[in-house]
Coordinates of C-alpha atoms and ligand atoms in Angstrom, one line a residue:
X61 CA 0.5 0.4 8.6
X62 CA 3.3 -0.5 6.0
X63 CA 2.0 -0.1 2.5
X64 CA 3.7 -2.4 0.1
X65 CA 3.3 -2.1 -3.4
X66 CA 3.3 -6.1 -5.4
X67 CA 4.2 -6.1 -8.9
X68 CA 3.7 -9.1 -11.2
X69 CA 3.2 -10.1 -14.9
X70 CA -0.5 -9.5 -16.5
X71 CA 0.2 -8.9 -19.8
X72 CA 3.4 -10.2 -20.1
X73 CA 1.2 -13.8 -19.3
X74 CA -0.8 -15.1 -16.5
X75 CA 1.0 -18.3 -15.9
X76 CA 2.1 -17.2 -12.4
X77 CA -0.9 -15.6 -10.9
X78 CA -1.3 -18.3 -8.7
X79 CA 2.1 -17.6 -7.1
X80 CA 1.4 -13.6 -7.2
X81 CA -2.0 -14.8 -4.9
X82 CA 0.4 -16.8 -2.4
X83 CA 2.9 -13.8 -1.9
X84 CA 0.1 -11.5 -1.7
X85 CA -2.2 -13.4 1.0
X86 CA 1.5 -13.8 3.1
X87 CA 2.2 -9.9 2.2
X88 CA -1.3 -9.0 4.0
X89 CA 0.4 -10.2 7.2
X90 CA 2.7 -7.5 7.4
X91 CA 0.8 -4.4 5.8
X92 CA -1.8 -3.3 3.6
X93 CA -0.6 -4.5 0.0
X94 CA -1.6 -1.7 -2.4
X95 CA -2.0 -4.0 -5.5
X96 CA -4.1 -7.2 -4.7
X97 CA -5.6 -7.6 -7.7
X98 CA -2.4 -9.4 -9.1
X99 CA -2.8 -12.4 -7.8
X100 CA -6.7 -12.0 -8.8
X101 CA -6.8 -15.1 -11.2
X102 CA -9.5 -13.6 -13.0
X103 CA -7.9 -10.8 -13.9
X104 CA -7.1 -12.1 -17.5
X105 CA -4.3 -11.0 -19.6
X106 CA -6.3 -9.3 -23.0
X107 CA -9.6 -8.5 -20.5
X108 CA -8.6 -7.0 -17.1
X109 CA -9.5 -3.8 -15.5
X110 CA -12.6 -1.6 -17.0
X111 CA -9.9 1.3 -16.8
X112 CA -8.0 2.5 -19.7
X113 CA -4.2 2.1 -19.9
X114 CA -3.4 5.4 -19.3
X115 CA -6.0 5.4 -15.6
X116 CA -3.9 2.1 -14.9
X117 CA -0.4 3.7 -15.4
X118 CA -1.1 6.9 -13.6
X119 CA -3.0 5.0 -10.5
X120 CA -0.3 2.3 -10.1
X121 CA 3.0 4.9 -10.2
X122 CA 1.0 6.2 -8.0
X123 CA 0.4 3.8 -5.5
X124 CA 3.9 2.7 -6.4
X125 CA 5.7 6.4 -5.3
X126 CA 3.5 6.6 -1.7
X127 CA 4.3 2.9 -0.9
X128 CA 7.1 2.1 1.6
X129 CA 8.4 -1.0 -0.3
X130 CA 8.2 -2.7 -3.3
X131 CA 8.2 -6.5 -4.2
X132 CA 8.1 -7.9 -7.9
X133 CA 7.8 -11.4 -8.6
X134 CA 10.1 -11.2 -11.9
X135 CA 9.9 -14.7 -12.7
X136 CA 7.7 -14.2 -15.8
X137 CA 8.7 -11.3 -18.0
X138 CA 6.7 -8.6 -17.7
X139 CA 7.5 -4.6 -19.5
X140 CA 5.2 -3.3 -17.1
X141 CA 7.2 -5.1 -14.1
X142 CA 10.4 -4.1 -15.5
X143 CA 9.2 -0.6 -16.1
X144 CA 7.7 0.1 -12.3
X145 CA 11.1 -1.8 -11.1
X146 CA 13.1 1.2 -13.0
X147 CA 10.2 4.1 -11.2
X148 CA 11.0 2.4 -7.5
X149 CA 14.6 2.4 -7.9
X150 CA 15.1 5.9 -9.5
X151 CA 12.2 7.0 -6.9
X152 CA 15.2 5.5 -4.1
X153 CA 12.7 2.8 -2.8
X154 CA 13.7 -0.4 -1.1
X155 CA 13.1 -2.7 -4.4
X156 CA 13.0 -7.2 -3.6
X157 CA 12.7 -9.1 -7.3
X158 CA 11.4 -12.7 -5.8
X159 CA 12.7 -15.0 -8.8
X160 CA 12.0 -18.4 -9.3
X161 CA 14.9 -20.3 -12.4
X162 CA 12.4 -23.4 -12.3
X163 CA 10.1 -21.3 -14.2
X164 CA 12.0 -21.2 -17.2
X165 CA 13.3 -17.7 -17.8
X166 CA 16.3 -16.1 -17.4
X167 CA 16.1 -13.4 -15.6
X168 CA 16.9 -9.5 -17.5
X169 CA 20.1 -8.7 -17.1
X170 CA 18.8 -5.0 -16.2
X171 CA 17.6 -6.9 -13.5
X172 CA 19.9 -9.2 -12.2
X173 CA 22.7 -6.6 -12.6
X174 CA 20.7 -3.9 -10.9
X175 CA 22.7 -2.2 -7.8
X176 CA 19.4 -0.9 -6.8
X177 CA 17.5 -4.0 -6.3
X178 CA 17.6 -6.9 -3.7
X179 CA 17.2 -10.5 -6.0
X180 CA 16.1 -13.7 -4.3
X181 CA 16.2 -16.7 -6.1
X182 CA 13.2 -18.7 -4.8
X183 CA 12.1 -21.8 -5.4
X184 CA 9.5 -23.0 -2.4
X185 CA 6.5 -20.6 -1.1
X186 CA 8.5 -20.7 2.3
X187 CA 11.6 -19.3 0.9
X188 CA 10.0 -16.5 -0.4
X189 CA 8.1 -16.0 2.9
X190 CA 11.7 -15.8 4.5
X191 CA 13.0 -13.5 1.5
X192 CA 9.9 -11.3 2.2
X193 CA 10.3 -11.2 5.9
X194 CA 13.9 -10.2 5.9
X195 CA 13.3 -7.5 3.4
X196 CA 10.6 -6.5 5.6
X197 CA 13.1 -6.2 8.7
X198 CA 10.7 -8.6 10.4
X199 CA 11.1 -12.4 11.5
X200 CA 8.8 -14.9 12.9
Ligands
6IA425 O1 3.2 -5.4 -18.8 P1 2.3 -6.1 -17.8 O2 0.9 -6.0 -18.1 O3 2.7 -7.6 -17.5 O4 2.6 -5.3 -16.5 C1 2.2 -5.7 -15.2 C2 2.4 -4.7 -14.2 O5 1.9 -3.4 -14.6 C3 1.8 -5.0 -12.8 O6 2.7 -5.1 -11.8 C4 0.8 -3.9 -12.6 O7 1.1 -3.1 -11.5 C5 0.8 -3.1 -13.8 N1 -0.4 -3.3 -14.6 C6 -0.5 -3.6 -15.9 N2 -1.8 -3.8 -16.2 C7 -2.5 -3.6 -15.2 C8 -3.9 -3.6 -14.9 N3 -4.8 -4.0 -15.8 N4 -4.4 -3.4 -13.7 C9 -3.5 -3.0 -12.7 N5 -2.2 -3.0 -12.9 C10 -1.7 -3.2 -14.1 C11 -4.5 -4.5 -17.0 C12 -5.8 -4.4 -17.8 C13 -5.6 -4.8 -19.2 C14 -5.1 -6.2 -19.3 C15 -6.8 -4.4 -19.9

C-alpha cells in the first residue's frame, strides 16, 4: 500500500484543520496516510501531542523519508510545513503544495518558485480531489 506523508499547519495556526481532515479522509482512499492526526481538530496549536519537540521532529522526518509521496496543504503558513517541504524535495520525493488564494495568504515564494514541487491552486474540495488523484497517477 502507498504511504503518503500529509503535512499541514499546527503551530503556524489551526484555522484550516478542517480542510487538512477533508484531504486526509479522501487521501485514505488511495493509501495509508502516515500523518492523520493533522486534520485531528483537537490537536490544538499550544497543547498537541504528549511528545517533546525533538520525538515529533525525529518521528515525522521519519515517516516523511520512508513515504512514497508527499502532500502539503500550504495555504496557511506553517515553518514546520515549509521545513518538511525542503526534507522531501532535497530527499528527491514527488512533493504536491494543495493552495487555496481565498484563504488569504500569499503563498512563500520558496514555494511557489520551487522547481521541485508540484503547486495546485485549489479552491473547491473536488479540485483538490482531482489535484490529488493526478499526482497520485490514479483517476476515477
Ligand atoms: O510549524 P508547525 O507546527 O505549523 O508545523 C506543522 C508540521 O510539522 C506538520 O506538517 C507536522 O508534520 C509537523 N508537526 C509539528 N508539530 C507536530 C505535532 N505536534 N505532531 C505531529 N506533527 C507535528 C505538535 C505538538 C505541539 C503543538 C505541542
Amino acid at each position: 500500500m502507498m504511504k503518503i506523508y500529509f503535512a499541514g499547519s499546527i503551530r503556524g495556526g489551526r484555522g484550516d484543520a478542517r480542510i487538512y481532515g477533508a484531504l486526509i479522509e479522501l487521501l485514505k482512499g488511495y493509501g495509508e496516510v502516515l500523518t492523520e492526526h493533522i486534520g485531528n481538530r483537537s490537536l490544538k496549536a499550544n497543547r498537541g501531542e504528549a511528545l517533546d519537540s525533538r520525538d515529533i521532529h525525529d518521528r515525522d522526518l521519519n515517516w516523511l523519508r520512508s513515504s512514497d509521496a508527499a502532500i502539503a496543504e500550504v495555504s496557511m503558513p506553517s515553518l514546520g510545513v515549509g521545513y518538511e517541504i525542503a526534507h522531501a524535495v532535497q530527499w528527491g520525493k514527488d512533493v504536491l503544495c494543495l493552495y487555496n488564494p481565498a484563504r488569504g495568504k500569499k503563498l512563500s515564494a520558496m514555494i511557489a518558485g520551487s522547481p521541485g514541487v508540484q503547486v495546485c491552486e485549489y479552491r473547491t474540495l473536488d479540485d483538490a480531489k482531482r489535484a490529488m488523484e493526478d499526482f497520485l497517477g490514479k483517476s476515477e
